[in-house]
Structures are given as structure tokens and as C-alpha cells.
């Protein structure tokens, strides 16, 4: 008895050491590897939040599918929003390798127990916002997500490689829409500037609170879940965006934005962190609307999901009776073939 | 346990390698005007490079009107299905419905472009110098009375049972027509049909499997399915009414008379119903007004509302670049 306890203790120490060595060597932790419970919990929270962001993120742009101003733009937008559903699928699958289920995570989202990126709590007020979201919001998301391709948990990192590839395609599409509009009429150019004015600050807030106000960063960096701090990524985003705006012919709504020769970076003003926290805490312009939309879709789809389960059980029972299982397993499997926006474009 | 992200090498249309690296710089290549961009970097005529000469023995106006009918069916139905985006019962269905809407949208673009090429007088006039292409003029600058789609395509969405029932009915009907249209004397229509047959075989399969699932799932799903079919059935008859334009293009070997595929489509639908263990609804066909129906530009109240939403941004910028 005593021996066994000692062995377990020894094993636990050994496992922790192995885990730490894997992290240190920047290798991947895989689902069947031992991991500290807190690491698992942190990851489930982060991956779920990321998956929810993809799914909630379908709504602001989805708002303009029916009103897209050309058939080509309608196809591009529908394919993009569809890609986001696909990203949600991969990420929920990554979370499932940690023992969470899609149903349970969705229930937590609609109960307000898990969050998603606050950027989606801002409204889309013009078709132009589709372009601005592609350029700035997807751009900021890529800055955040590229380092996650090297995150320590294998399934998450691999999902992120595909997500990033598609996101960078979306970003180009968004920028291309704005470029095209800038070549159009005076009203179109004014619409681009107006849209950029609304999305610039919320995009900067996507990197999260300042480092001295970000309690989870240190542990996440130690575990290799996170590889850069919020402020580092925010600076990088500003530095990349300014020349881009110049090429486009728009300005950012910040008088404090100027090149700092000494630092080798752009200086910029402090985002309105009161607004950030108000939106995070549920008082953003669209928080309730976004969650209510997701809840309605989920609730109204409940009878369909139940029917699919019942059908699978009924046909499995029939198959057992007749001993011919061959044609029953695919009957209610929806086609999940996801033609990406990029593939649609070819 | 090591699995470093690899360098992805794609090929652009010219066959040159495009290295994505690990996307360290989100903006690399953003300003490069390469062929890898979505749908190119500018509008391209979907029929570019295709011979759009109207075959002999058919009035170009009839060919154009016929393409408009088929194009409007696909456009209006695509618009309805795309309303499901972000509201489907689960992510898999959301993705599948978006695929169907995208396929139909692609079909409509080709058909509208074919229509405009055959009879430019059909295309609405915009201020001189407007860059709006023909397909968009047809989609966004016509009133509801000028739309020639069947009314099935425009009726407002119901629940998921209504969606799959409507897709099953539409694709069963349209597939029977497109299978014949593959041998159209118009090479453009024939090519559109060949592509469409592949796409709609999948749509019919998706809808058929769900009809089966709902019919044999729970009591509630069966009730909802039967209610949906009952509600849609009055629109079935109109699908097989022959409009004079359809009679004319069919006689010329260019188009298909829908009345000719009524039996075939009915048999296929009955097979699905039999497998699902449900009966074909018994309801009379929805009447027209003075005998006019969707093909004549006579629609339900739902169409003009749908178009008001669909066309609003395009009409705000009649000289806009998209």
C-alpha cells in the first residue's frame, strides 16, 4: 500500500517533469499526454472562446449578405461567413480532444458563462464594414493568432494553421473591397473613411487589456499557450497598419499617431479602456443581440438535432433487427464539405 | 510530439510558388496585385472567352427571356437559402446550406450574363459611365414585376423542415430540366446545365436524406415535415406550366418544356416519400391572377420585400465600384 502511494507520487512528479520538458523544448502536448489539470482548463477556456468568436463572428458580416451590392460580392461574403462556421467546427473539435463537447460549450456561450471576442459586439452599419472588418479585424485576429500556430497544445496549433491561412485570405478580400471602393465615387470613399473611423479603436482593443492589467498572460506564456504579450502585438499591428492606410488613402482617428524614430515604432494614443471593459462586461452595443441570435438558432434547431439522433437510433435498431447495417450509418450525416472562400474564388 | 507548422507552398494560376511561411506578417503581399486574390482583383465577365453567338432558329429575345427565367429562379432561391446563414440547427447544416446558396448564386450569374448577351435591351439603363456590370443591373435594378422566377423560389423561409422540403422540390424539378438542357443547341446553356446537374444532384441528395431523417426521426420532426410539405405543395403545379417562351425555346432545341418532365420529377419525389413513409400532399395548385404566375412577372407579396432588402445598397450607388 505504502509503496504504491510512493510510486504514484513518483509518477506524478515524473509526469510533471516530462510536461515541463516538453514545454521547454517547444514541443507539442498531445491529447493523450499527461497535462496539469489547470493547463487543460485554461486551454478549454481559450479554445472555446476562440470557437465561439468564430461562430458569433458570423453575425456582423452575415448582416450584409442579403444586401451585398453585387453578385460577386455576395458570393465572396457568403463564402467568407461560411468559412467562419468551418473555423468554429475545427476549434470545437480541438476542444473535444480535451474532453469538452460542442453542446456543452454552446450551452455555456448562450448562458453567458463563456465569452467571445468583444469586437463582435460592435454593429455593422454599412456594407463597407465588411471590407473594414476584413482588413482591420481579421488583420488584428491574424496578429493574435499567428503565434498560436506554435502553441503548445497540438490540436489547437494545427487548427490554427488552417484558420490563419484562411483568415489571411479574408483579410486580402476585405482590403481589396476597400481599395475598389476608394477607386469608386466620392460617396464610396467617404463611406470607407467613416467605417475605418468606427473600427480602428475596437480593433486595437482586440489585443486585450494593457500588459499590467492582464492577469492570465504570465501563466499562459509560461505554458507556451501564449507567446507574445498584448502590448507587443498591439504595437506590431499599429506599425503594420499605418502604411497600409496610407496606401489606401484613409486616416486613423488618432491625433497622437506618429512615427517615433528613437523607438522605431509608431506612437499612438491610449484606447478607451472604459469602453473596452463596458463591452467586455456585457454593455456593448450588440452583446445581447449576438447572444440572443445564437440562442435562438440553437433553441430552434433543437428538434432537428433530436430528430437526427432518434433517426440514427431507429435505423441502428432496424439494422440490428435485419442484420444489415451497411446502409444505415450515413443516412443522416449532413454534408459538411466546406468549400472555403479561397476555393470558391478559384 | 514535435509538430512545427510547415511552410505551405501554393501555386498561383501561372504555376509560380507562393510561400505563405507561417504568416508572421499579416500584411505581406496585401498590396500585390496577383491572381491569387478572391475572384481576381476586379469584376470579370463570367462568360469571358465563351462564344455567345445565338444559334440559328431561335429568336434571341426568347433565349434571353428564357435565361432570365432560369437565372431568376436560381438568384431568388439562393437569396432565400442564404438567409439561413448563422441560423441553421447546427454548424454542419449551416455550411451545407451556404454551399447550396453559393452554387445557385453561381448558376444565376451565368444565366443572367447569358441573358444580357443574347438581348442587351433587357438590361436596365443606368447613368452614363456607370461601371455596374450587366448581371448586377439585372439583379439589382429591375422591379419585382420584371422578375420571371417561379413563386416557389420566393416564398419566405419557414423552419428547417420547410427548408429541406423546398430544396427537395426545387432540385428534383430543376434537375430533371437541367439533365435535358445539357443537350441544348446553345453551347452556353448546355455548359451551364452540365455544371448545374453536378451541383443539384448534391442538393437533392442533401434534402432527400434530411426528409428521410425528419420523417423517421421524432413525432415532432415528422409533423413539422408534413406541415412544410403541405404548405409548399400548392406551388408544385406551377413548376410544370409551360410559358410561351419555354414552348418556343423548346421547339428550337434550345430549352426544355417543363411540362415534359412533370412525370419524371413526380416519380422521383414519390420514391423519396415512399422511403420516408409519407404521403404526397393533396392540395390544389396556387392560382395566378388573370392566369398570370411567376413566369409572367406576377409574384407573391413576399418578392418585392425581398428585393427591397437585396437591392438597397446597389441602388444607393448606381455609379459605384464593387
Tab-separated table of N, CA and C in Angstrom, chain A residues 22 26-28 33 55 58 64-76 78 81-82 85-86 89 102 135 142 146 150 158 161 165 168-169 171-173 175-176 179-181 184-185 188 236-237 240-241 244 247 293 297 301 303-305 307-308 310-311 314-315 330-337 339 342 345, chain B residues 1-5 8 10 20 22-27 29-31 34 36-42 75 79 82 85-96 98-99 101-102 105 109 112 135-136 139-140 159-161 202 209-210 212-214 216-218 220-221 224 309-310 312-314 317 319-322:
chain	number	residue	atom	x	y	z
A	22	UNK	N	8.715	19.085	-22.166
A	22	UNK	CA	8.090	19.235	-23.490
A	22	UNK	C	7.847	20.704	-23.800
A	26	UNK	N	9.723	23.412	-26.545
A	26	UNK	CA	8.746	23.928	-27.517
A	26	UNK	C	8.176	22.815	-28.389
A	27	UNK	N	8.049	21.618	-27.824
A	27	UNK	CA	7.374	20.527	-28.500
A	27	UNK	C	5.876	20.632	-28.210
A	28	UNK	N	5.116	19.759	-28.862
A	28	UNK	CA	3.664	19.788	-28.675
A	28	UNK	C	3.208	18.842	-27.565
A	33	UNK	N	-1.325	12.843	-23.906
A	33	UNK	CA	-0.230	13.101	-22.961
A	33	UNK	C	-0.794	13.575	-21.627
A	55	UNK	N	-18.059	31.690	-34.376
A	55	UNK	CA	-19.492	31.484	-34.630
A	55	UNK	C	-20.278	32.785	-34.429
A	58	UNK	N	-19.879	35.292	-37.226
A	58	UNK	CA	-20.639	35.153	-38.468
A	58	UNK	C	-21.717	36.234	-38.566
A	64	UNK	N	-24.974	41.547	-43.717
A	64	UNK	CA	-24.966	42.223	-45.022
A	64	UNK	C	-25.032	41.265	-46.203
A	65	UNK	N	-25.153	39.959	-45.958
A	65	UNK	CA	-25.203	39.020	-47.090
A	65	UNK	C	-26.395	39.338	-47.989
A	66	UNK	N	-27.550	39.545	-47.374
A	66	UNK	CA	-28.759	39.765	-48.186
A	66	UNK	C	-28.676	41.068	-48.976
A	67	UNK	N	-27.854	42.023	-48.526
A	67	UNK	CA	-27.798	43.340	-49.175
A	67	UNK	C	-26.508	43.589	-49.938
A	68	UNK	N	-25.699	42.559	-50.134
A	68	UNK	CA	-24.438	42.751	-50.863
A	68	UNK	C	-24.726	43.447	-52.192
A	69	UNK	N	-23.921	44.453	-52.570
A	69	UNK	CA	-24.265	45.304	-53.712
A	69	UNK	C	-23.936	44.721	-55.083
A	70	UNK	N	-23.285	43.571	-55.136
A	70	UNK	CA	-23.086	42.921	-56.436
A	70	UNK	C	-23.125	41.415	-56.196
A	71	UNK	N	-23.395	40.664	-57.247
A	71	UNK	CA	-23.489	39.209	-57.079
A	71	UNK	C	-22.126	38.623	-56.730
A	72	UNK	N	-21.082	39.219	-57.312
A	72	UNK	CA	-19.733	38.752	-56.989
A	72	UNK	C	-19.430	38.977	-55.512
A	73	UNK	N	-19.762	40.157	-55.002
A	73	UNK	CA	-19.518	40.442	-53.582
A	73	UNK	C	-20.377	39.561	-52.690
A	74	UNK	N	-21.569	39.243	-53.142
A	74	UNK	CA	-22.442	38.370	-52.349
A	74	UNK	C	-21.791	36.992	-52.208
A	75	UNK	N	-21.255	36.485	-53.311
A	75	UNK	CA	-20.609	35.169	-53.273
A	75	UNK	C	-19.386	35.194	-52.353
A	76	UNK	N	-18.588	36.256	-52.459
A	76	UNK	CA	-17.382	36.367	-51.628
A	76	UNK	C	-17.770	36.396	-50.145
A	78	UNK	N	-20.666	35.457	-48.635
A	78	UNK	CA	-21.292	34.220	-48.146
A	78	UNK	C	-20.232	33.144	-47.913
A	81	UNK	N	-18.292	33.999	-44.653
A	81	UNK	CA	-19.027	33.716	-43.418
A	81	UNK	C	-19.126	32.195	-43.218
A	82	UNK	N	-19.242	31.486	-44.325
A	82	UNK	CA	-19.251	30.021	-44.257
A	82	UNK	C	-17.911	29.498	-43.732
A	85	UNK	N	-17.894	29.485	-40.015
A	85	UNK	CA	-18.564	28.304	-39.443
A	85	UNK	C	-17.591	27.126	-39.448
A	86	UNK	N	-16.823	27.007	-40.521
A	86	UNK	CA	-15.839	25.933	-40.619
A	86	UNK	C	-14.761	26.068	-39.554
A	89	UNK	N	-16.062	24.891	-36.368
A	89	UNK	CA	-16.054	23.422	-36.320
A	89	UNK	C	-14.694	22.862	-35.920
A	102	UNK	N	-19.161	19.962	-27.903
A	102	UNK	CA	-19.657	21.158	-28.581
A	102	UNK	C	-20.962	21.630	-27.935
A	135	UNK	N	-10.101	43.857	-43.326
A	135	UNK	CA	-8.766	44.467	-43.249
A	135	UNK	C	-8.283	44.577	-41.801
A	142	UNK	N	-5.329	37.931	-37.071
A	142	UNK	CA	-4.175	37.171	-37.565
A	142	UNK	C	-2.946	37.454	-36.690
A	146	UNK	N	-1.434	34.118	-35.338
A	146	UNK	CA	-0.248	33.517	-35.951
A	146	UNK	C	0.653	32.847	-34.905
A	150	UNK	N	2.060	27.995	-33.141
A	150	UNK	CA	3.152	27.334	-32.412
A	150	UNK	C	2.781	27.084	-30.957
A	158	UNK	N	-2.492	23.046	-34.699
A	158	UNK	CA	-2.733	22.605	-36.079
A	158	UNK	C	-4.001	23.222	-36.647
A	161	UNK	N	-3.235	26.688	-37.837
A	161	UNK	CA	-2.503	26.837	-39.098
A	161	UNK	C	-3.494	27.012	-40.243
A	165	UNK	N	-4.424	30.574	-42.386
A	165	UNK	CA	-4.302	30.612	-43.837
A	165	UNK	C	-5.570	31.215	-44.440
A	168	UNK	N	-6.012	34.998	-43.568
A	168	UNK	CA	-5.215	35.953	-44.318
A	168	UNK	C	-5.823	36.143	-45.707
A	169	UNK	N	-6.480	35.115	-46.194
A	169	UNK	CA	-7.201	35.262	-47.456
A	169	UNK	C	-8.378	36.237	-47.285
A	171	UNK	N	-8.582	38.579	-45.163
A	171	UNK	CA	-8.067	39.915	-44.952
A	171	UNK	C	-7.786	40.602	-46.293
A	172	UNK	N	-7.207	39.829	-47.201
A	172	UNK	CA	-6.939	40.386	-48.525
A	172	UNK	C	-8.238	40.768	-49.228
A	173	UNK	N	-9.249	39.912	-49.072
A	173	UNK	CA	-10.532	40.220	-49.706
A	173	UNK	C	-11.105	41.515	-49.151
A	175	UNK	N	-9.479	44.035	-47.735
A	175	UNK	CA	-8.671	45.161	-48.187
A	175	UNK	C	-8.965	45.472	-49.653
A	176	UNK	N	-9.148	44.425	-50.417
A	176	UNK	CA	-9.447	44.600	-51.843
A	176	UNK	C	-10.793	45.303	-52.039
A	179	UNK	N	-10.147	48.953	-51.323
A	179	UNK	CA	-9.378	49.513	-52.437
A	179	UNK	C	-10.300	49.818	-53.616
A	180	UNK	N	-11.169	48.871	-53.922
A	180	UNK	CA	-12.091	49.047	-55.046
A	180	UNK	C	-13.028	50.222	-54.781
A	181	UNK	N	-13.530	50.306	-53.547
A	181	UNK	CA	-14.445	51.406	-53.218
A	181	UNK	C	-13.731	52.756	-53.298
A	184	UNK	N	-13.896	54.217	-56.497
A	184	UNK	CA	-15.263	54.487	-56.951
A	184	UNK	C	-15.670	55.934	-56.792
A	185	UNK	N	-16.879	56.152	-56.266
A	185	UNK	CA	-17.409	57.521	-56.179
A	185	UNK	C	-16.968	58.190	-54.876
A	188	UNK	N	-18.559	56.695	-51.913
A	188	UNK	CA	-17.934	55.431	-51.500
A	188	UNK	C	-16.678	55.685	-50.680
A	236	UNK	N	2.754	45.966	-32.831
A	236	UNK	CA	3.060	45.371	-34.127
A	236	UNK	C	1.938	45.667	-35.131
A	237	UNK	N	0.720	45.553	-34.649
A	237	UNK	CA	-0.446	45.798	-35.501
A	237	UNK	C	-0.486	47.257	-35.973
A	240	UNK	N	2.144	47.912	-38.605
A	240	UNK	CA	1.832	47.355	-39.918
A	240	UNK	C	0.694	48.105	-40.595
A	241	UNK	N	-0.250	48.623	-39.783
A	241	UNK	CA	-1.460	49.203	-40.370
A	241	UNK	C	-1.257	50.588	-40.960
A	244	UNK	N	-0.349	50.801	-44.542
A	244	UNK	CA	-1.475	50.219	-45.261
A	244	UNK	C	-2.584	51.256	-45.473
A	247	UNK	N	-1.561	53.716	-48.125
A	247	UNK	CA	-1.735	53.170	-49.475
A	247	UNK	C	-3.202	53.210	-49.892
A	293	UNK	N	-29.279	35.936	-30.751
A	293	UNK	CA	-29.332	35.335	-32.095
A	293	UNK	C	-28.833	33.882	-32.038
A	297	UNK	N	-31.043	30.430	-32.710
A	297	UNK	CA	-30.683	29.403	-33.691
A	297	UNK	C	-30.531	28.042	-33.004
A	301	UNK	N	-33.159	24.942	-33.374
A	301	UNK	CA	-32.612	23.764	-34.039
A	301	UNK	C	-32.668	22.511	-33.176
A	303	UNK	N	-35.046	20.600	-32.067
A	303	UNK	CA	-35.875	19.484	-32.543
A	303	UNK	C	-35.219	18.766	-33.725
A	304	UNK	N	-34.416	19.499	-34.508
A	304	UNK	CA	-33.739	18.874	-35.651
A	304	UNK	C	-32.626	17.956	-35.143
A	305	UNK	N	-31.858	18.452	-34.175
A	305	UNK	CA	-30.773	17.625	-33.631
A	305	UNK	C	-31.338	16.388	-32.940
A	307	UNK	N	-34.160	14.934	-33.750
A	307	UNK	CA	-34.659	14.052	-34.809
A	307	UNK	C	-33.515	13.250	-35.415
A	308	UNK	N	-32.359	13.908	-35.612
A	308	UNK	CA	-31.213	13.214	-36.208
A	308	UNK	C	-30.742	12.086	-35.296
A	310	UNK	N	-32.605	10.534	-33.000
A	310	UNK	CA	-33.658	9.499	-32.976
A	310	UNK	C	-33.588	8.659	-34.244
A	311	UNK	N	-33.358	9.317	-35.369
A	311	UNK	CA	-33.271	8.601	-36.640
A	311	UNK	C	-32.108	7.615	-36.618
A	314	UNK	N	-33.125	4.794	-34.414
A	314	UNK	CA	-34.146	3.970	-35.078
A	314	UNK	C	-33.536	3.100	-36.156
A	315	UNK	N	-32.680	3.695	-36.970
A	315	UNK	CA	-32.112	2.921	-38.075
A	315	UNK	C	-31.104	1.901	-37.554
A	330	UNK	N	-24.814	6.298	-42.777
A	330	UNK	CA	-24.580	7.599	-43.397
A	330	UNK	C	-25.872	8.375	-43.609
A	331	UNK	N	-26.989	7.756	-43.279
A	331	UNK	CA	-28.270	8.316	-43.708
A	331	UNK	C	-28.529	9.737	-43.225
A	332	UNK	N	-28.154	10.021	-41.986
A	332	UNK	CA	-28.486	11.378	-41.531
A	332	UNK	C	-27.238	12.235	-41.347
A	333	UNK	N	-26.180	11.843	-42.000
A	333	UNK	CA	-24.963	12.627	-41.876
A	333	UNK	C	-25.023	13.797	-42.841
A	334	UNK	N	-25.164	14.992	-42.302
A	334	UNK	CA	-25.210	16.168	-43.172
A	334	UNK	C	-23.876	16.310	-43.875
A	335	UNK	N	-23.917	16.800	-45.080
A	335	UNK	CA	-22.675	17.022	-45.805
A	335	UNK	C	-21.969	18.238	-45.219
A	336	UNK	N	-20.785	18.019	-44.722
A	336	UNK	CA	-20.070	19.134	-44.104
A	336	UNK	C	-18.947	19.638	-44.998
A	337	UNK	N	-19.004	19.228	-46.247
A	337	UNK	CA	-17.984	19.699	-47.175
A	337	UNK	C	-17.945	21.212	-47.128
A	339	UNK	N	-16.534	24.234	-48.742
A	339	UNK	CA	-15.783	24.893	-49.787
A	339	UNK	C	-15.330	26.223	-49.216
A	342	UNK	N	-11.596	30.667	-50.397
A	342	UNK	CA	-10.486	30.627	-51.343
A	342	UNK	C	-10.788	29.658	-52.484
A	345	UNK	N	-13.218	30.976	-54.862
A	345	UNK	CA	-12.667	32.024	-55.717
A	345	UNK	C	-11.968	31.461	-56.944
B	1	UNK	N	6.346	14.403	-30.357
B	1	UNK	CA	5.405	15.475	-30.041
B	1	UNK	C	5.681	16.732	-30.862
B	2	UNK	N	6.846	16.724	-31.500
B	2	UNK	CA	7.165	17.918	-32.288
B	2	UNK	C	6.310	17.972	-33.532
B	3	UNK	N	5.725	19.100	-33.759
B	3	UNK	CA	4.971	19.286	-34.992
B	3	UNK	C	4.975	20.759	-35.338
B	4	UNK	N	6.085	21.208	-35.811
B	4	UNK	CA	6.194	22.627	-36.151
B	4	UNK	C	5.360	22.934	-37.391
B	5	UNK	N	4.741	24.113	-37.421
B	5	UNK	CA	3.998	24.470	-38.625
B	5	UNK	C	4.928	24.471	-39.828
B	8	UNK	N	3.742	26.323	-46.164
B	8	UNK	CA	2.770	25.888	-47.165
B	8	UNK	C	3.117	26.531	-48.495
B	10	UNK	N	1.719	27.125	-52.092
B	10	UNK	CA	0.602	27.035	-53.034
B	10	UNK	C	1.099	27.473	-54.406
B	20	UNK	N	3.627	30.880	-48.117
B	20	UNK	CA	2.877	31.568	-47.067
B	20	UNK	C	3.689	31.676	-45.789
B	22	UNK	N	4.789	31.149	-42.145
B	22	UNK	CA	3.840	30.913	-41.068
B	22	UNK	C	3.020	32.173	-40.813
B	23	UNK	N	2.884	32.995	-41.812
B	23	UNK	CA	2.039	34.189	-41.729
B	23	UNK	C	2.520	35.136	-40.641
B	24	UNK	N	3.811	35.204	-40.436
B	24	UNK	CA	4.316	36.073	-39.383
B	24	UNK	C	3.869	37.506	-39.616
B	25	UNK	N	3.869	37.907	-40.867
B	25	UNK	CA	3.421	39.256	-41.180
B	25	UNK	C	2.068	39.181	-41.873
B	26	UNK	N	1.060	39.655	-41.141
B	26	UNK	CA	-0.299	39.553	-41.656
B	26	UNK	C	-0.484	40.338	-42.947
B	27	UNK	N	0.416	41.256	-43.196
B	27	UNK	CA	0.212	42.145	-44.324
B	27	UNK	C	1.096	41.854	-45.519
B	29	UNK	N	2.307	40.986	-48.809
B	29	UNK	CA	1.645	40.739	-50.075
B	29	UNK	C	0.266	41.351	-50.204
B	30	UNK	N	-0.152	42.132	-49.200
B	30	UNK	CA	-1.501	42.681	-49.252
B	30	UNK	C	-1.688	43.606	-50.448
B	31	UNK	N	-0.615	44.280	-50.826
B	31	UNK	CA	-0.732	45.233	-51.933
B	31	UNK	C	-0.353	44.628	-53.281
B	34	UNK	N	-1.870	40.116	-57.350
B	34	UNK	CA	-1.653	38.827	-58.007
B	34	UNK	C	-2.962	38.076	-58.247
B	36	UNK	N	-3.979	35.504	-57.199
B	36	UNK	CA	-4.440	34.664	-56.102
B	36	UNK	C	-5.586	35.309	-55.333
B	37	UNK	N	-5.864	36.553	-55.629
B	37	UNK	CA	-6.920	37.243	-54.903
B	37	UNK	C	-8.287	36.672	-55.246
B	38	UNK	N	-9.207	36.904	-54.317
B	38	UNK	CA	-10.550	36.375	-54.498
B	38	UNK	C	-11.176	36.881	-55.782
B	39	UNK	N	-11.626	35.974	-56.585
B	39	UNK	CA	-12.340	36.315	-57.802
B	39	UNK	C	-11.540	37.312	-58.641
B	40	UNK	N	-10.227	37.220	-58.595
B	40	UNK	CA	-9.405	38.209	-59.274
B	40	UNK	C	-9.472	39.501	-58.491
B	41	UNK	N	-8.913	40.556	-59.025
B	41	UNK	CA	-8.963	41.817	-58.297
B	41	UNK	C	-9.988	42.749	-58.902
B	42	UNK	N	-10.718	42.273	-59.863
B	42	UNK	CA	-11.697	43.139	-60.487
B	42	UNK	C	-12.833	42.275	-61.000
B	75	UNK	N	-31.355	32.849	-58.615
B	75	UNK	CA	-30.974	34.011	-57.809
B	75	UNK	C	-31.890	34.169	-56.596
B	79	UNK	N	-30.991	33.588	-52.667
B	79	UNK	CA	-31.157	34.662	-51.694
B	79	UNK	C	-31.916	34.143	-50.464
B	82	UNK	N	-29.701	31.729	-48.454
B	82	UNK	CA	-28.601	32.403	-47.744
B	82	UNK	C	-29.091	33.082	-46.463
B	85	UNK	N	-27.966	31.590	-43.140
B	85	UNK	CA	-26.587	31.689	-42.657
B	85	UNK	C	-26.544	32.194	-41.212
B	86	UNK	N	-25.916	31.448	-40.360
B	86	UNK	CA	-25.780	31.671	-38.908
B	86	UNK	C	-27.038	31.327	-38.120
B	87	UNK	N	-28.045	30.738	-38.774
B	87	UNK	CA	-29.271	30.380	-38.053
B	87	UNK	C	-29.655	28.906	-38.185
B	88	UNK	N	-28.795	28.084	-38.780
B	88	UNK	CA	-29.146	26.678	-39.004
B	88	UNK	C	-29.087	25.889	-37.693
B	89	UNK	N	-29.707	24.686	-37.680
B	89	UNK	CA	-29.757	23.894	-36.447
B	89	UNK	C	-28.386	23.514	-35.894
B	90	UNK	N	-27.405	23.356	-36.767
B	90	UNK	CA	-26.052	23.069	-36.286
B	90	UNK	C	-25.056	23.533	-37.351
B	91	UNK	N	-23.777	23.534	-36.991
B	91	UNK	CA	-22.782	24.121	-37.896
B	91	UNK	C	-22.711	23.385	-39.232
B	92	UNK	N	-22.864	22.061	-39.188
B	92	UNK	CA	-22.774	21.288	-40.426
B	92	UNK	C	-23.856	21.714	-41.417
B	93	UNK	N	-25.063	21.951	-40.899
B	93	UNK	CA	-26.158	22.353	-41.781
B	93	UNK	C	-25.974	23.791	-42.255
B	94	UNK	N	-25.412	24.617	-41.405
B	94	UNK	CA	-25.145	25.999	-41.799
B	94	UNK	C	-24.213	26.006	-43.009
B	95	UNK	N	-23.177	25.175	-42.920
B	95	UNK	CA	-22.191	25.100	-44.004
B	95	UNK	C	-22.822	24.517	-45.262
B	96	UNK	N	-23.631	23.469	-45.099
B	96	UNK	CA	-24.251	22.827	-46.261
B	96	UNK	C	-25.221	23.780	-46.954
B	98	UNK	N	-25.142	27.031	-46.935
B	98	UNK	CA	-24.362	28.078	-47.609
B	98	UNK	C	-23.796	27.541	-48.926
B	99	UNK	N	-23.363	26.280	-48.926
B	99	UNK	CA	-22.875	25.676	-50.173
B	99	UNK	C	-23.947	25.690	-51.251
B	101	UNK	N	-26.607	27.632	-51.459
B	101	UNK	CA	-26.867	29.014	-51.876
B	101	UNK	C	-25.764	29.505	-52.815
B	102	UNK	N	-24.521	29.149	-52.519
B	102	UNK	CA	-23.404	29.575	-53.372
B	102	UNK	C	-23.488	28.950	-54.768
B	105	UNK	N	-26.226	30.718	-56.645
B	105	UNK	CA	-25.787	32.072	-56.980
B	105	UNK	C	-24.870	32.036	-58.200
B	109	UNK	N	-25.563	33.834	-61.900
B	109	UNK	CA	-24.667	34.804	-62.543
B	109	UNK	C	-24.439	34.433	-64.009
B	112	UNK	N	-27.819	35.021	-65.972
B	112	UNK	CA	-28.126	36.435	-66.197
B	112	UNK	C	-27.171	37.028	-67.235
B	135	UNK	N	-24.886	41.687	-65.206
B	135	UNK	CA	-25.533	40.750	-64.272
B	135	UNK	C	-26.088	41.507	-63.064
B	136	UNK	N	-25.357	42.531	-62.617
B	136	UNK	CA	-25.819	43.287	-61.448
B	136	UNK	C	-26.937	44.260	-61.811
B	139	UNK	N	-29.887	42.018	-61.716
B	139	UNK	CA	-30.246	41.550	-60.371
B	139	UNK	C	-30.767	42.689	-59.495
B	140	UNK	N	-30.161	43.860	-59.609
B	140	UNK	CA	-30.415	44.903	-58.612
B	140	UNK	C	-31.235	46.089	-59.122
B	159	UNK	N	-39.392	26.855	-41.055
B	159	UNK	CA	-38.426	26.158	-40.202
B	159	UNK	C	-37.492	25.287	-41.058
B	160	UNK	N	-36.637	24.513	-40.400
B	160	UNK	CA	-35.667	23.704	-41.140
B	160	UNK	C	-36.371	22.646	-42.011
B	161	UNK	N	-37.528	22.146	-41.554
B	161	UNK	CA	-38.274	21.171	-42.357
B	161	UNK	C	-38.734	21.824	-43.655
B	202	UNK	N	-26.200	16.954	-55.677
B	202	UNK	CA	-25.852	17.028	-54.257
B	202	UNK	C	-26.967	17.702	-53.451
B	209	UNK	N	-32.026	13.182	-47.919
B	209	UNK	CA	-31.604	12.495	-46.692
B	209	UNK	C	-32.221	13.148	-45.463
B	210	UNK	N	-32.339	14.465	-45.487
B	210	UNK	CA	-32.958	15.121	-44.338
B	210	UNK	C	-34.463	14.861	-44.271
B	212	UNK	N	-35.876	12.172	-45.176
B	212	UNK	CA	-35.933	10.823	-44.602
B	212	UNK	C	-35.711	10.868	-43.083
B	213	UNK	N	-34.718	11.622	-42.689
B	213	UNK	CA	-34.375	11.729	-41.268
B	213	UNK	C	-35.525	12.327	-40.463
B	214	UNK	N	-36.098	13.392	-40.990
B	214	UNK	CA	-37.175	14.054	-40.249
B	214	UNK	C	-38.431	13.182	-40.227
B	216	UNK	N	-38.558	9.994	-40.220
B	216	UNK	CA	-38.379	8.821	-39.356
B	216	UNK	C	-37.621	9.157	-38.082
B	217	UNK	N	-37.610	10.422	-37.720
B	217	UNK	CA	-36.919	10.855	-36.502
B	217	UNK	C	-37.847	10.828	-35.312
B	218	UNK	N	-38.391	11.986	-34.941
B	218	UNK	CA	-39.322	12.061	-33.812
B	218	UNK	C	-40.720	12.404	-34.334
B	220	UNK	N	-42.352	14.992	-33.509
B	220	UNK	CA	-42.341	16.414	-33.838
B	220	UNK	C	-41.737	16.672	-35.213
B	221	UNK	N	-40.625	15.992	-35.499
B	221	UNK	CA	-39.978	16.264	-36.789
B	221	UNK	C	-40.869	15.797	-37.935
B	224	UNK	N	-43.664	18.363	-38.351
B	224	UNK	CA	-43.161	19.586	-38.988
B	224	UNK	C	-42.910	19.368	-40.480
B	309	UNK	N	-34.835	44.691	-49.830
B	309	UNK	CA	-33.666	44.424	-48.997
B	309	UNK	C	-32.443	44.111	-49.872
B	310	UNK	N	-32.620	43.221	-50.813
B	310	UNK	CA	-31.500	42.774	-51.639
B	310	UNK	C	-30.893	43.914	-52.454
B	312	UNK	N	-31.054	47.309	-51.973
B	312	UNK	CA	-30.938	48.652	-51.388
B	312	UNK	C	-29.557	49.276	-51.540
B	313	UNK	N	-28.494	48.530	-51.286
B	313	UNK	CA	-27.153	49.128	-51.354
B	313	UNK	C	-26.757	49.395	-52.805
B	314	UNK	N	-27.029	48.435	-53.666
B	314	UNK	CA	-26.687	48.625	-55.082
B	314	UNK	C	-27.361	49.879	-55.623
B	317	UNK	N	-25.877	53.274	-54.782
B	317	UNK	CA	-24.658	53.651	-55.520
B	317	UNK	C	-24.760	53.218	-56.988
B	319	UNK	N	-23.613	54.351	-59.487
B	319	UNK	CA	-22.349	54.505	-60.223
B	319	UNK	C	-21.181	53.931	-59.417
B	320	UNK	N	-21.518	53.101	-58.462
B	320	UNK	CA	-20.497	52.583	-57.556
B	320	UNK	C	-19.627	51.486	-58.161
B	321	UNK	N	-18.433	51.360	-57.601
B	321	UNK	CA	-17.484	50.298	-57.978
B	321	UNK	C	-17.518	49.245	-56.887
B	322	UNK	N	-17.700	48.013	-57.234
B	322	UNK	CA	-17.652	46.934	-56.236
B	322	UNK	C	-16.678	45.890	-56.683
